[in-house]
Amino acid sequence: MNKTSCDSSTWSGRFSEPVDKLVQNFTASVNFDYRLASFDIEASLAHARMLCAQDIISAHDLEDIERGMNEISQEISEGRFEWKIALEDVHLNIERRLTELVGDAGKRLHTGRSRNDQVATDIRLYLRDATDQISILLTRLQEALLEKAQNHTHTIMPGFTHLQVAQPVSFAHHLMAYFEMLNRDDERLTECRKRINRLPLGAAALAGSGYPINREMVAQSLGFEGLCSNSLDAVSDRDFAIEFTAAAALIMMHLSRLSEEIILWMNPQFGFIDLSDRFCTGSSIMPQKKNPDVPELVRGKSGRVYGHLMSLLTLMKSQPLAYNKDNQEDKEPLFDTVDTLVATLTLYSSLIQGIEVKPQRMHQALKQGFATATDLADYLVIKGIPFRDAHESVARAVREAERLDCDLADLDIHILKTFHESIEPDVYQVLTPEGSIATRTLPGGTAPETVKNAIKIAKEHLLKRQGK
Ligand code: ARG
């Protein structure tokens, strides 16, 4: 926001003394809700056109309002608009300026509406826009994951449970797990958008309007899918904002998990990946350092979005119907949630593109962790050994390999046979990571062909989502 000033008079004849300056500053929201300006103007124009169509204001008034709003839009975009704290919020600032510019027509604009249904409409328009932008950014990030995954269906890394080496998986398969999470995130946003996209205008202060206004016409011109059905609910409902923030918190949680893995993977002890220098920073004291600041910050920023979700839930929990000034506190958490998400998602696609994979280090980690031990047990089961017995034989083999400081695949066939006489030389096929992943061909498995198919389906899904 550029200019704000405090030099305006009391705003209502109802009051016998001016509002205390401290109260004025405390209650004003224009310092942050100025961001709703373009949506406020859009909604006001839709309202004015409806008022004219219903013969509540004249065509001449409408022309004046349109001309005035045009001028105001320009003043705002060129940074010439003077925001006034004394005019409390974005709505009153714009309305007052309109009246300065066009006179009585400006004063007629507020017929049949209240700031209560006005602000609810503005936030919905803002959030619908933000949701669409975030959906696009999610798609970009999913494309980046697919692009990276495509080249790594044969790159084998250890899959972990309890952060201990568990079984081999392909790097592509691992990335595709995040693709799935983001897919659910997008579904959530799409669902949430439906509930955002309802029109509160017409509820007026809380009881509805006595003027012959046409709510459907306003809804249609603003692209809303329907009306808020109850005037009390229309002005006081913020479920859609909470739902959005919950969806945002889940997105941040997913990105925080991926960030945590990226941080671990680029630690030299793992050494599974390297990140482009453009995503890292150095240390002012330790010359050897290359720090993963971006994923660390993403992990950290998830906290503020969770916080905003709690703020909004707490904001609403004790409010009696209908509108209460408390609701003004919905904006900052919401704006910051959107800003954090947009900034994070925008950066994250290039972060994924900038990952350089180190297959040898992954391979080394697989060997050290006996990642194919389960495959050896499965091999014995196929030969008719009960799984529990196979499990025990393999456990003893692992202990021996550990003692000799080698991988299971490095054990001589004679040694392996001492753990179970059914082990034959063909065992070495299952003891390799390649052999292990090749068997996981069921839907959802890590076999290269299966993952390639998953990538193909995922690509088609993204094209469909974008209507291509
Ligand atoms: N600035 C207010 C808000 O954000 C607008 C609505 C004010 N309505 C009222 N009756 N004071 O919620």
Tab-separated table of C-alpha atoms and ligand atoms in Angstrom:
chain	number	residue	atom	x	y	z
A	1	MET	CA	0.000	0.000	0.000
A	2	ASN	CA	1.352	3.419	-0.760
A	3	LYS	CA	-0.186	6.400	0.965
A	4	THR	CA	-2.311	6.302	4.090
A	5	SER	CA	-3.380	9.286	6.041
A	6	CYS	CA	-5.426	9.884	9.181
A	7	ASP	CA	-6.875	13.266	8.387
A	8	SER	CA	-10.502	12.477	7.840
A	9	SER	CA	-13.512	13.363	9.926
A	10	THR	CA	-15.883	11.230	11.961
A	11	TRP	CA	-17.804	8.951	9.680
A	12	SER	CA	-21.330	9.060	11.053
A	13	GLY	CA	-23.846	11.596	12.347
A	14	ARG	CA	-24.736	9.036	14.998
A	15	PHE	CA	-21.597	9.986	16.917
A	16	SER	CA	-21.176	13.111	19.013
A	17	GLU	CA	-17.388	12.998	19.217
A	18	PRO	CA	-14.711	11.780	16.853
A	19	VAL	CA	-13.431	8.249	17.228
A	20	ASP	CA	-10.362	8.114	19.438
A	21	LYS	CA	-7.211	7.969	17.309
A	22	LEU	CA	-6.057	4.812	19.091
A	23	VAL	CA	-9.424	3.191	18.479
A	24	GLN	CA	-9.298	4.279	14.879
A	25	ASN	CA	-5.918	2.654	14.392
A	26	PHE	CA	-6.988	-0.413	16.316
A	27	THR	CA	-10.158	-1.013	14.335
A	28	ALA	CA	-8.955	-0.046	10.874
A	29	SER	CA	-8.186	-2.800	8.394
A	30	VAL	CA	-7.220	-0.777	5.357
A	31	ASN	CA	-3.535	-1.447	5.980
A	32	PHE	CA	-4.085	-5.001	4.872
A	33	ASP	CA	-7.514	-5.244	3.217
A	34	TYR	CA	-6.501	-2.745	0.516
A	35	ARG	CA	-5.432	-5.938	-1.221
A	36	LEU	CA	-9.099	-6.684	-1.876
A	37	ALA	CA	-9.530	-3.476	-3.891
A	38	SER	CA	-9.848	-4.980	-7.367
A	39	PHE	CA	-12.380	-7.550	-6.112
A	40	ASP	CA	-14.281	-4.877	-4.216
A	41	ILE	CA	-14.593	-2.807	-7.376
A	42	GLU	CA	-15.594	-5.815	-9.467
A	43	ALA	CA	-18.331	-6.728	-6.971
A	44	SER	CA	-19.516	-3.122	-6.680
A	45	LEU	CA	-19.845	-2.833	-10.447
A	46	ALA	CA	-21.886	-6.049	-10.597
A	47	HIS	CA	-24.092	-4.722	-7.792
A	48	ALA	CA	-24.523	-1.323	-9.493
A	49	ARG	CA	-25.454	-2.885	-12.855
A	50	MET	CA	-28.041	-5.010	-11.107
A	51	LEU	CA	-29.416	-1.966	-9.240
A	52	CYS	CA	-29.798	-0.231	-12.585
A	53	ALA	CA	-31.380	-3.268	-14.277
A	54	GLN	CA	-33.891	-3.375	-11.406
A	55	ASP	CA	-34.629	0.355	-11.753
A	56	ILE	CA	-33.284	1.056	-8.269
A	57	ILE	CA	-30.711	3.506	-9.644
A	58	SER	CA	-30.803	5.349	-12.971
A	59	ALA	CA	-28.738	4.591	-16.053
A	60	HIS	CA	-27.063	7.921	-15.500
A	61	ASP	CA	-26.035	6.926	-11.966
A	62	LEU	CA	-24.642	3.662	-13.285
A	63	GLU	CA	-22.609	5.507	-15.897
A	64	ASP	CA	-21.195	7.764	-13.197
A	65	ILE	CA	-20.348	4.796	-10.992
A	66	GLU	CA	-18.636	2.999	-13.857
A	67	ARG	CA	-16.635	6.071	-14.782
A	68	GLY	CA	-15.662	6.719	-11.163
A	69	MET	CA	-14.617	3.120	-10.545
A	70	ASN	CA	-12.555	3.202	-13.701
A	71	GLU	CA	-10.705	6.243	-12.430
A	72	ILE	CA	-10.236	4.644	-8.983
A	73	SER	CA	-8.810	1.466	-10.538
A	74	GLN	CA	-6.291	3.571	-12.389
A	75	GLU	CA	-5.376	5.574	-9.314
A	76	ILE	CA	-4.786	2.351	-7.391
A	77	SER	CA	-2.747	0.660	-10.098
A	78	GLU	CA	-0.609	3.775	-10.561
A	79	GLY	CA	-0.102	4.175	-6.813
A	80	ARG	CA	-1.954	7.508	-6.719
A	81	PHE	CA	-4.832	6.388	-4.520
A	82	GLU	CA	-4.700	7.866	-1.040
A	83	TRP	CA	-5.786	5.232	1.482
A	84	LYS	CA	-7.143	6.774	4.675
A	85	ILE	CA	-7.042	5.060	8.067
A	86	ALA	CA	-10.003	7.221	9.160
A	87	LEU	CA	-12.070	5.524	6.467
A	88	GLU	CA	-11.392	2.243	8.189
A	89	ASP	CA	-11.298	-0.266	5.393
A	90	VAL	CA	-10.994	-0.844	1.677
A	91	HIS	CA	-14.772	-0.623	1.205
A	92	LEU	CA	-15.274	2.785	2.763
A	93	ASN	CA	-12.108	4.180	1.171
A	94	ILE	CA	-13.304	3.272	-2.296
A	95	GLU	CA	-16.879	4.387	-1.696
A	96	ARG	CA	-15.786	7.767	-0.342
A	97	ARG	CA	-13.457	8.365	-3.278
A	98	LEU	CA	-16.230	7.381	-5.679
A	99	THR	CA	-18.485	9.983	-4.120
A	100	GLU	CA	-15.725	12.593	-4.370
A	101	LEU	CA	-15.389	11.796	-8.061
A	102	VAL	CA	-19.021	11.408	-9.153
A	103	GLY	CA	-21.212	12.851	-6.376
A	104	ASP	CA	-24.619	11.411	-5.528
A	105	ALA	CA	-24.306	8.302	-7.697
A	106	GLY	CA	-21.467	7.243	-5.390
A	107	LYS	CA	-23.765	7.591	-2.406
A	108	ARG	CA	-26.400	5.420	-4.087
A	109	LEU	CA	-24.035	2.480	-4.649
A	110	HIS	CA	-24.522	1.087	-1.141
A	111	THR	CA	-28.279	0.664	-1.634
A	112	GLY	CA	-29.393	-2.857	-0.722
A	113	ARG	CA	-26.053	-4.033	0.592
A	114	SER	CA	-23.901	-3.831	3.704
A	115	ARG	CA	-20.198	-4.082	4.262
A	116	ASN	CA	-20.986	-7.437	5.834
A	117	ASP	CA	-22.120	-9.097	2.631
A	118	GLN	CA	-19.686	-6.919	0.682
A	119	VAL	CA	-16.587	-8.141	2.521
A	120	ALA	CA	-17.758	-11.755	2.426
A	121	THR	CA	-18.133	-11.416	-1.347
A	122	ASP	CA	-14.710	-9.807	-1.763
A	123	ILE	CA	-12.883	-12.532	0.157
A	124	ARG	CA	-14.634	-15.198	-1.845
A	125	LEU	CA	-13.602	-13.537	-5.110
A	126	TYR	CA	-10.046	-13.165	-3.808
A	127	LEU	CA	-9.860	-16.767	-2.655
A	128	ARG	CA	-11.355	-18.166	-5.840
A	129	ASP	CA	-8.658	-16.366	-7.772
A	130	ALA	CA	-5.939	-17.574	-5.387
A	131	THR	CA	-7.225	-21.146	-5.567
A	132	ASP	CA	-7.024	-21.110	-9.358
A	133	GLN	CA	-3.510	-19.717	-9.239
A	134	ILE	CA	-2.424	-22.341	-6.707
A	135	SER	CA	-3.964	-25.131	-8.792
A	136	ILE	CA	-1.864	-24.049	-11.752
A	137	LEU	CA	1.277	-23.945	-9.600
A	138	LEU	CA	0.493	-27.415	-8.239
A	139	THR	CA	0.208	-28.696	-11.791
A	140	ARG	CA	3.578	-27.123	-12.702
A	141	LEU	CA	5.184	-28.841	-9.727
A	142	GLN	CA	3.595	-32.163	-10.621
A	143	GLU	CA	4.949	-31.783	-14.156
A	144	ALA	CA	8.425	-31.175	-12.739
A	145	LEU	CA	8.137	-34.336	-10.637
A	146	LEU	CA	7.031	-36.362	-13.664
A	147	GLU	CA	9.845	-34.957	-15.763
A	148	LYS	CA	12.422	-35.960	-13.147
A	149	ALA	CA	10.781	-39.342	-12.484
A	150	GLN	CA	10.789	-40.211	-16.169
A	151	ASN	CA	14.588	-40.407	-16.251
A	152	HIS	CA	14.895	-42.474	-13.102
A	153	THR	CA	12.671	-45.531	-13.384
A	154	HIS	CA	15.886	-47.622	-13.336
A	155	THR	CA	17.708	-45.552	-10.711
A	156	ILE	CA	17.520	-47.634	-7.566
A	157	MET	CA	17.688	-46.233	-4.063
A	158	PRO	CA	16.942	-47.684	-0.665
A	159	GLY	CA	13.365	-47.263	0.453
A	160	PHE	CA	13.264	-46.606	4.182
A	161	THR	CA	11.051	-47.492	7.089
A	162	HIS	CA	11.981	-46.052	10.490
A	163	LEU	CA	14.653	-44.243	8.440
A	164	GLN	CA	16.486	-47.585	8.230
A	165	VAL	CA	17.192	-49.167	4.861
A	166	ALA	CA	14.188	-51.346	4.041
A	167	GLN	CA	13.833	-52.440	0.413
A	168	PRO	CA	14.997	-51.180	-2.970
A	169	VAL	CA	12.694	-48.759	-4.784
A	170	SER	CA	13.300	-46.661	-7.850
A	171	PHE	CA	13.919	-42.952	-7.422
A	172	ALA	CA	11.063	-42.431	-9.886
A	173	HIS	CA	8.729	-44.435	-7.676
A	174	HIS	CA	9.712	-42.348	-4.685
A	175	LEU	CA	9.036	-39.084	-6.540
A	176	MET	CA	5.720	-40.427	-7.772
A	177	ALA	CA	4.601	-40.828	-4.163
A	178	TYR	CA	4.728	-37.027	-3.938
A	179	PHE	CA	2.867	-36.734	-7.222
A	180	GLU	CA	0.016	-38.653	-5.587
A	181	MET	CA	-0.015	-36.379	-2.542
A	182	LEU	CA	-0.211	-33.295	-4.734
A	183	ASN	CA	-3.005	-34.918	-6.724
A	184	ARG	CA	-5.076	-35.247	-3.584
A	185	ASP	CA	-4.189	-31.654	-2.742
A	186	ASP	CA	-5.545	-30.515	-6.060
A	187	GLU	CA	-8.729	-32.524	-5.539
A	188	ARG	CA	-9.181	-30.827	-2.181
A	189	LEU	CA	-8.775	-27.383	-3.736
A	190	THR	CA	-11.272	-28.217	-6.454
A	191	GLU	CA	-13.798	-29.339	-3.834
A	192	CYS	CA	-13.154	-26.296	-1.693
A	193	ARG	CA	-13.555	-23.973	-4.697
A	194	LYS	CA	-17.163	-25.091	-5.103
A	195	ARG	CA	-17.984	-23.871	-1.614
A	196	ILE	CA	-15.969	-20.660	-2.046
A	197	ASN	CA	-17.866	-19.916	-5.215
A	198	ARG	CA	-21.240	-18.845	-3.737
A	199	LEU	CA	-22.574	-15.320	-3.562
A	200	PRO	CA	-23.241	-13.651	-0.176
A	201	LEU	CA	-24.374	-10.288	-1.661
A	202	GLY	CA	-28.063	-9.750	-1.083
A	203	ALA	CA	-27.789	-10.861	2.543
A	204	ALA	CA	-27.123	-7.183	3.332
A	205	ALA	CA	-26.286	-6.675	7.020
A	206	LEU	CA	-27.744	-10.020	8.125
A	207	ALA	CA	-31.482	-10.147	7.422
A	208	GLY	CA	-31.538	-9.891	3.631
A	209	SER	CA	-32.656	-6.871	1.642
A	210	GLY	CA	-36.102	-5.338	1.212
A	211	TYR	CA	-35.191	-3.811	-2.162
A	212	PRO	CA	-36.229	-5.719	-5.269
A	213	ILE	CA	-32.637	-6.760	-5.967
A	214	ASN	CA	-31.699	-9.647	-8.245
A	215	ARG	CA	-29.177	-11.884	-6.531
A	216	GLU	CA	-29.028	-14.390	-9.402
A	217	MET	CA	-28.000	-11.671	-11.813
A	218	VAL	CA	-25.126	-10.571	-9.566
A	219	ALA	CA	-24.064	-14.181	-9.016
A	220	GLN	CA	-24.016	-14.826	-12.715
A	221	SER	CA	-22.059	-11.725	-13.607
A	222	LEU	CA	-19.435	-12.493	-10.944
A	223	GLY	CA	-19.157	-16.121	-12.048
A	224	PHE	CA	-20.541	-17.580	-8.817
A	225	GLU	CA	-22.086	-21.034	-9.084
A	226	GLY	CA	-24.910	-20.217	-6.724
A	227	LEU	CA	-26.169	-18.118	-3.835
A	228	CYS	CA	-25.506	-18.422	-0.133
A	229	SER	CA	-28.953	-19.616	0.901
A	230	ASN	CA	-29.348	-18.055	4.331
A	231	SER	CA	-28.615	-14.389	4.929
A	232	LEU	CA	-27.327	-14.919	8.487
A	233	ASP	CA	-25.007	-17.656	7.328
A	234	ALA	CA	-23.969	-15.698	4.239
A	235	VAL	CA	-22.434	-12.834	6.212
A	236	SER	CA	-20.907	-14.906	8.992
A	237	ASP	CA	-19.663	-18.041	7.241
A	238	ARG	CA	-15.897	-18.379	6.937
A	239	ASP	CA	-15.840	-22.183	6.572
A	240	PHE	CA	-14.554	-21.797	3.045
A	241	ALA	CA	-11.518	-19.868	4.308
A	242	ILE	CA	-10.812	-22.486	6.962
A	243	GLU	CA	-11.193	-25.281	4.432
A	244	PHE	CA	-8.860	-23.521	2.060
A	245	THR	CA	-6.281	-23.018	4.803
A	246	ALA	CA	-6.594	-26.674	5.812
A	247	ALA	CA	-5.934	-27.686	2.200
A	248	ALA	CA	-3.000	-25.259	2.179
A	249	ALA	CA	-1.646	-26.737	5.421
A	250	LEU	CA	-1.707	-30.199	3.844
A	251	ILE	CA	0.156	-28.942	0.784
A	252	MET	CA	2.788	-27.389	3.040
A	253	MET	CA	2.986	-30.602	5.063
A	254	HIS	CA	3.669	-32.572	1.881
A	255	LEU	CA	6.295	-30.115	0.731
A	256	SER	CA	7.825	-30.111	4.182
A	257	ARG	CA	8.210	-33.893	4.045
A	258	LEU	CA	9.804	-33.713	0.610
A	259	SER	CA	12.056	-30.903	1.845
A	260	GLU	CA	13.150	-32.999	4.787
A	261	GLU	CA	14.084	-35.812	2.399
A	262	ILE	CA	15.952	-33.473	0.078
A	263	ILE	CA	17.910	-32.149	3.061
A	264	LEU	CA	18.776	-35.676	4.163
A	265	TRP	CA	19.606	-36.863	0.668
A	266	MET	CA	22.023	-34.018	0.069
A	267	ASN	CA	23.767	-34.538	3.375
A	268	PRO	CA	27.160	-36.086	2.427
A	269	GLN	CA	26.414	-39.071	4.704
A	270	PHE	CA	23.641	-39.957	2.255
A	271	GLY	CA	24.955	-38.174	-0.815
A	272	PHE	CA	21.983	-39.374	-2.917
A	273	ILE	CA	21.502	-36.052	-4.670
A	274	ASP	CA	23.058	-32.693	-5.187
A	275	LEU	CA	21.118	-29.439	-5.491
A	276	SER	CA	21.976	-26.772	-8.038
A	277	ASP	CA	24.145	-24.086	-6.482
A	278	ARG	CA	21.464	-21.555	-7.291
A	279	PHE	CA	19.289	-23.147	-4.601
A	280	CYS	CA	21.919	-23.233	-1.887
A	281	THR	CA	23.798	-20.748	0.230
A	282	GLY	CA	27.198	-20.857	1.851
A	283	SER	CA	28.306	-20.195	5.382
A	284	SER	CA	29.954	-16.943	6.409
A	285	ILE	CA	32.432	-18.855	8.572
A	286	MET	CA	32.727	-22.451	7.293
A	287	PRO	CA	34.085	-22.371	3.735
A	288	GLN	CA	33.138	-25.982	2.974
A	289	LYS	CA	29.408	-25.481	3.575
A	290	LYS	CA	26.669	-25.709	0.976
A	291	ASN	CA	23.388	-25.320	2.805
A	292	PRO	CA	19.940	-26.400	1.578
A	293	ASP	CA	18.292	-23.170	2.735
A	294	VAL	CA	15.333	-23.363	0.372
A	295	PRO	CA	13.992	-26.760	1.512
A	296	GLU	CA	14.780	-25.816	5.103
A	297	LEU	CA	12.692	-22.661	4.785
A	298	VAL	CA	9.844	-24.557	3.175
A	299	ARG	CA	9.908	-26.959	6.120
A	300	GLY	CA	9.894	-23.963	8.438
A	301	LYS	CA	7.152	-22.103	6.613
A	302	SER	CA	4.777	-25.037	6.980
A	303	GLY	CA	4.565	-23.937	10.620
A	304	ARG	CA	3.099	-20.548	9.860
A	305	VAL	CA	0.402	-22.011	7.618
A	306	TYR	CA	-0.584	-24.506	10.345
A	307	GLY	CA	-0.708	-21.505	12.670
A	308	HIS	CA	-3.061	-19.652	10.331
A	309	LEU	CA	-5.377	-22.663	10.282
A	310	MET	CA	-5.505	-22.604	14.083
A	311	SER	CA	-6.051	-18.817	14.068
A	312	LEU	CA	-9.046	-19.092	11.766
A	313	LEU	CA	-10.623	-21.982	13.642
A	314	THR	CA	-10.194	-20.138	16.926
A	315	LEU	CA	-11.453	-16.901	15.375
A	316	MET	CA	-14.761	-18.531	14.520
A	317	LYS	CA	-15.358	-20.843	17.443
A	318	SER	CA	-17.281	-18.545	19.788
A	319	GLN	CA	-18.908	-16.094	17.431
A	320	PRO	CA	-22.647	-15.723	17.782
A	321	LEU	CA	-24.576	-15.110	14.568
A	322	ALA	CA	-24.206	-13.111	12.482
A	323	TYR	CA	-21.346	-10.791	11.496
A	324	ASN	CA	-18.939	-9.717	14.240
A	325	LYS	CA	-15.956	-7.463	13.919
A	326	ASP	CA	-13.812	-10.473	14.856
A	327	ASN	CA	-14.197	-11.520	11.246
A	328	GLN	CA	-11.894	-8.742	10.169
A	329	GLU	CA	-9.108	-10.885	11.640
A	330	ASP	CA	-9.632	-13.487	8.909
A	331	LYS	CA	-7.723	-11.556	6.293
A	332	GLU	CA	-4.114	-11.490	7.435
A	333	PRO	CA	-3.878	-15.255	8.069
A	334	LEU	CA	-5.581	-15.883	4.758
A	335	PHE	CA	-3.368	-13.504	2.787
A	336	ASP	CA	-0.234	-14.905	4.360
A	337	THR	CA	-1.365	-18.466	3.656
A	338	VAL	CA	-1.840	-17.623	-0.014
A	339	ASP	CA	1.439	-15.673	-0.220
A	340	THR	CA	3.410	-18.465	1.447
A	341	LEU	CA	1.893	-21.108	-0.771
A	342	VAL	CA	2.373	-19.172	-3.987
A	343	ALA	CA	6.000	-18.340	-3.174
A	344	THR	CA	6.783	-21.901	-2.101
A	345	LEU	CA	5.136	-23.618	-5.038
A	346	THR	CA	6.646	-21.197	-7.546
A	347	LEU	CA	10.146	-21.984	-6.310
A	348	TYR	CA	9.612	-25.677	-5.795
A	349	SER	CA	9.237	-26.653	-9.460
A	350	SER	CA	12.687	-25.300	-10.268
A	351	LEU	CA	14.070	-26.865	-7.117
A	352	ILE	CA	12.950	-30.272	-8.377
A	353	GLN	CA	14.397	-29.554	-11.813
A	354	GLY	CA	17.690	-28.651	-10.124
A	355	ILE	CA	18.102	-32.042	-8.407
A	356	GLU	CA	21.132	-33.960	-9.619
A	357	VAL	CA	20.833	-37.667	-8.818
A	358	LYS	CA	23.829	-39.771	-7.662
A	359	PRO	CA	22.929	-43.404	-8.488
A	360	GLN	CA	26.249	-44.862	-7.241
A	361	ARG	CA	25.758	-43.486	-3.763
A	362	MET	CA	22.239	-44.877	-3.692
A	363	HIS	CA	23.585	-48.252	-4.765
A	364	GLN	CA	26.210	-48.207	-2.028
A	365	ALA	CA	23.554	-47.452	0.586
A	366	LEU	CA	21.451	-50.360	-0.662
A	367	LYS	CA	24.340	-52.765	-0.173
A	368	GLN	CA	25.166	-51.496	3.280
A	369	GLY	CA	21.576	-51.860	4.383
A	370	PHE	CA	20.929	-55.413	3.115
A	371	ALA	CA	17.991	-54.052	1.173
A	372	THR	CA	17.376	-57.374	-0.612
A	373	ALA	CA	17.039	-59.485	2.543
A	374	THR	CA	13.250	-59.683	2.060
A	375	ASP	CA	13.806	-60.837	-1.515
A	376	LEU	CA	15.964	-63.697	-0.218
A	377	ALA	CA	13.182	-64.709	2.176
A	378	ASP	CA	10.642	-64.553	-0.680
A	379	TYR	CA	12.997	-66.724	-2.776
A	380	LEU	CA	12.886	-69.413	-0.101
A	381	VAL	CA	9.112	-69.157	0.232
A	382	ILE	CA	8.751	-69.829	-3.495
A	383	LYS	CA	10.801	-73.002	-2.891
A	384	GLY	CA	8.199	-74.123	-0.372
A	385	ILE	CA	9.787	-72.939	2.913
A	386	PRO	CA	7.281	-71.394	5.382
A	387	PHE	CA	7.793	-67.620	5.533
A	388	ARG	CA	8.675	-67.502	9.244
A	389	ASP	CA	11.434	-70.133	8.763
A	390	ALA	CA	12.727	-68.282	5.701
A	391	HIS	CA	12.758	-65.052	7.701
A	392	GLU	CA	14.896	-66.690	10.381
A	393	SER	CA	17.394	-68.203	7.903
A	394	VAL	CA	17.847	-64.846	6.189
A	395	ALA	CA	18.285	-63.067	9.518
A	396	ARG	CA	21.214	-65.369	10.247
A	397	ALA	CA	22.663	-64.763	6.780
A	398	VAL	CA	22.446	-60.987	7.348
A	399	ARG	CA	24.283	-61.356	10.621
A	400	GLU	CA	27.072	-63.238	8.884
A	401	ALA	CA	27.314	-60.670	6.078
A	402	GLU	CA	27.469	-57.947	8.697
A	403	ARG	CA	30.296	-59.794	10.463
A	404	LEU	CA	32.188	-60.113	7.158
A	405	ASP	CA	31.345	-56.480	6.306
A	406	CYS	CA	29.862	-57.342	2.927
A	407	ASP	CA	26.507	-57.452	1.129
A	408	LEU	CA	24.346	-60.594	0.965
A	409	ALA	CA	25.121	-60.780	-2.751
A	410	ASP	CA	28.850	-60.966	-1.911
A	411	LEU	CA	28.445	-64.145	0.134
A	412	ASP	CA	29.716	-67.259	-1.584
A	413	ILE	CA	27.036	-69.832	-2.530
A	414	HIS	CA	28.564	-72.358	-0.083
A	415	ILE	CA	28.182	-69.908	2.756
A	416	LEU	CA	24.619	-69.042	1.732
A	417	LYS	CA	23.762	-72.733	1.626
A	418	THR	CA	24.707	-73.071	5.291
A	419	PHE	CA	21.677	-70.893	6.118
A	420	HIS	CA	19.336	-73.005	4.003
A	421	GLU	CA	20.044	-76.000	1.816
A	422	SER	CA	17.403	-74.846	-0.745
A	423	ILE	CA	19.517	-71.856	-1.759
A	424	GLU	CA	20.878	-72.397	-5.297
A	425	PRO	CA	23.145	-70.253	-7.522
A	426	ASP	CA	20.069	-68.666	-9.137
A	427	VAL	CA	19.646	-66.794	-5.837
A	428	TYR	CA	21.995	-64.058	-7.050
A	429	GLN	CA	19.318	-62.803	-9.437
A	430	VAL	CA	17.062	-61.830	-6.532
A	431	LEU	CA	19.901	-60.488	-4.435
A	432	THR	CA	20.518	-57.595	-6.838
A	433	PRO	CA	18.473	-54.415	-6.449
A	434	GLU	CA	17.518	-54.683	-10.136
A	435	GLY	CA	16.157	-58.190	-9.597
A	436	SER	CA	14.308	-57.035	-6.517
A	437	ILE	CA	12.417	-54.141	-8.077
A	438	ALA	CA	11.717	-56.105	-11.255
A	439	THR	CA	9.401	-58.425	-9.291
A	440	ARG	CA	7.200	-55.581	-7.959
A	441	THR	CA	4.906	-55.431	-10.963
A	442	LEU	CA	1.541	-55.232	-9.239
A	443	PRO	CA	-0.327	-51.904	-9.613
A	444	GLY	CA	1.334	-49.365	-7.320
A	445	GLY	CA	4.635	-51.308	-7.308
A	446	THR	CA	8.173	-50.133	-8.034
A	447	ALA	CA	9.052	-52.292	-11.096
A	448	PRO	CA	10.355	-50.028	-13.902
A	449	GLU	CA	7.558	-50.923	-16.336
A	450	THR	CA	4.925	-50.403	-13.646
A	451	VAL	CA	6.304	-47.000	-12.724
A	452	LYS	CA	6.582	-46.019	-16.404
A	453	ASN	CA	2.919	-46.862	-16.740
A	454	ALA	CA	2.088	-44.840	-13.615
A	455	ILE	CA	3.935	-41.870	-15.129
A	456	LYS	CA	2.007	-42.249	-18.366
A	457	ILE	CA	-1.323	-42.302	-16.541
A	458	ALA	CA	-0.240	-39.317	-14.438
A	459	LYS	CA	0.624	-37.314	-17.559
A	460	GLU	CA	-2.746	-38.050	-19.086
A	461	HIS	CA	-4.388	-37.008	-15.845
A	462	LEU	CA	-2.628	-33.630	-15.880
A	463	LEU	CA	-3.619	-33.018	-19.493
A	464	LYS	CA	-7.215	-33.835	-18.647
A	465	ARG	CA	-7.142	-31.513	-15.649
A	466	GLN	CA	-5.968	-28.686	-17.883
A	467	GLY	CA	-8.711	-29.501	-20.370
A	468	LYS	CA	-6.205	-30.492	-23.091
B	1	ARG	N1	-13.479	-4.345	7.490
B	1	ARG	C1	-14.561	-5.199	7.830
B	1	ARG	C2	-14.131	-6.660	7.801
B	1	ARG	O1	-13.115	-6.930	7.295
B	1	ARG	C3	-15.673	-5.006	6.862
B	1	ARG	C4	-17.023	-5.284	7.410
B	1	ARG	C5	-17.327	-4.347	8.493
B	1	ARG	N2	-18.674	-4.414	8.877
B	1	ARG	C6	-19.108	-3.802	9.990
B	1	ARG	N3	-20.352	-3.893	10.249
B	1	ARG	N4	-18.286	-3.145	10.768
B	1	ARG	O2	-14.785	-7.541	8.317
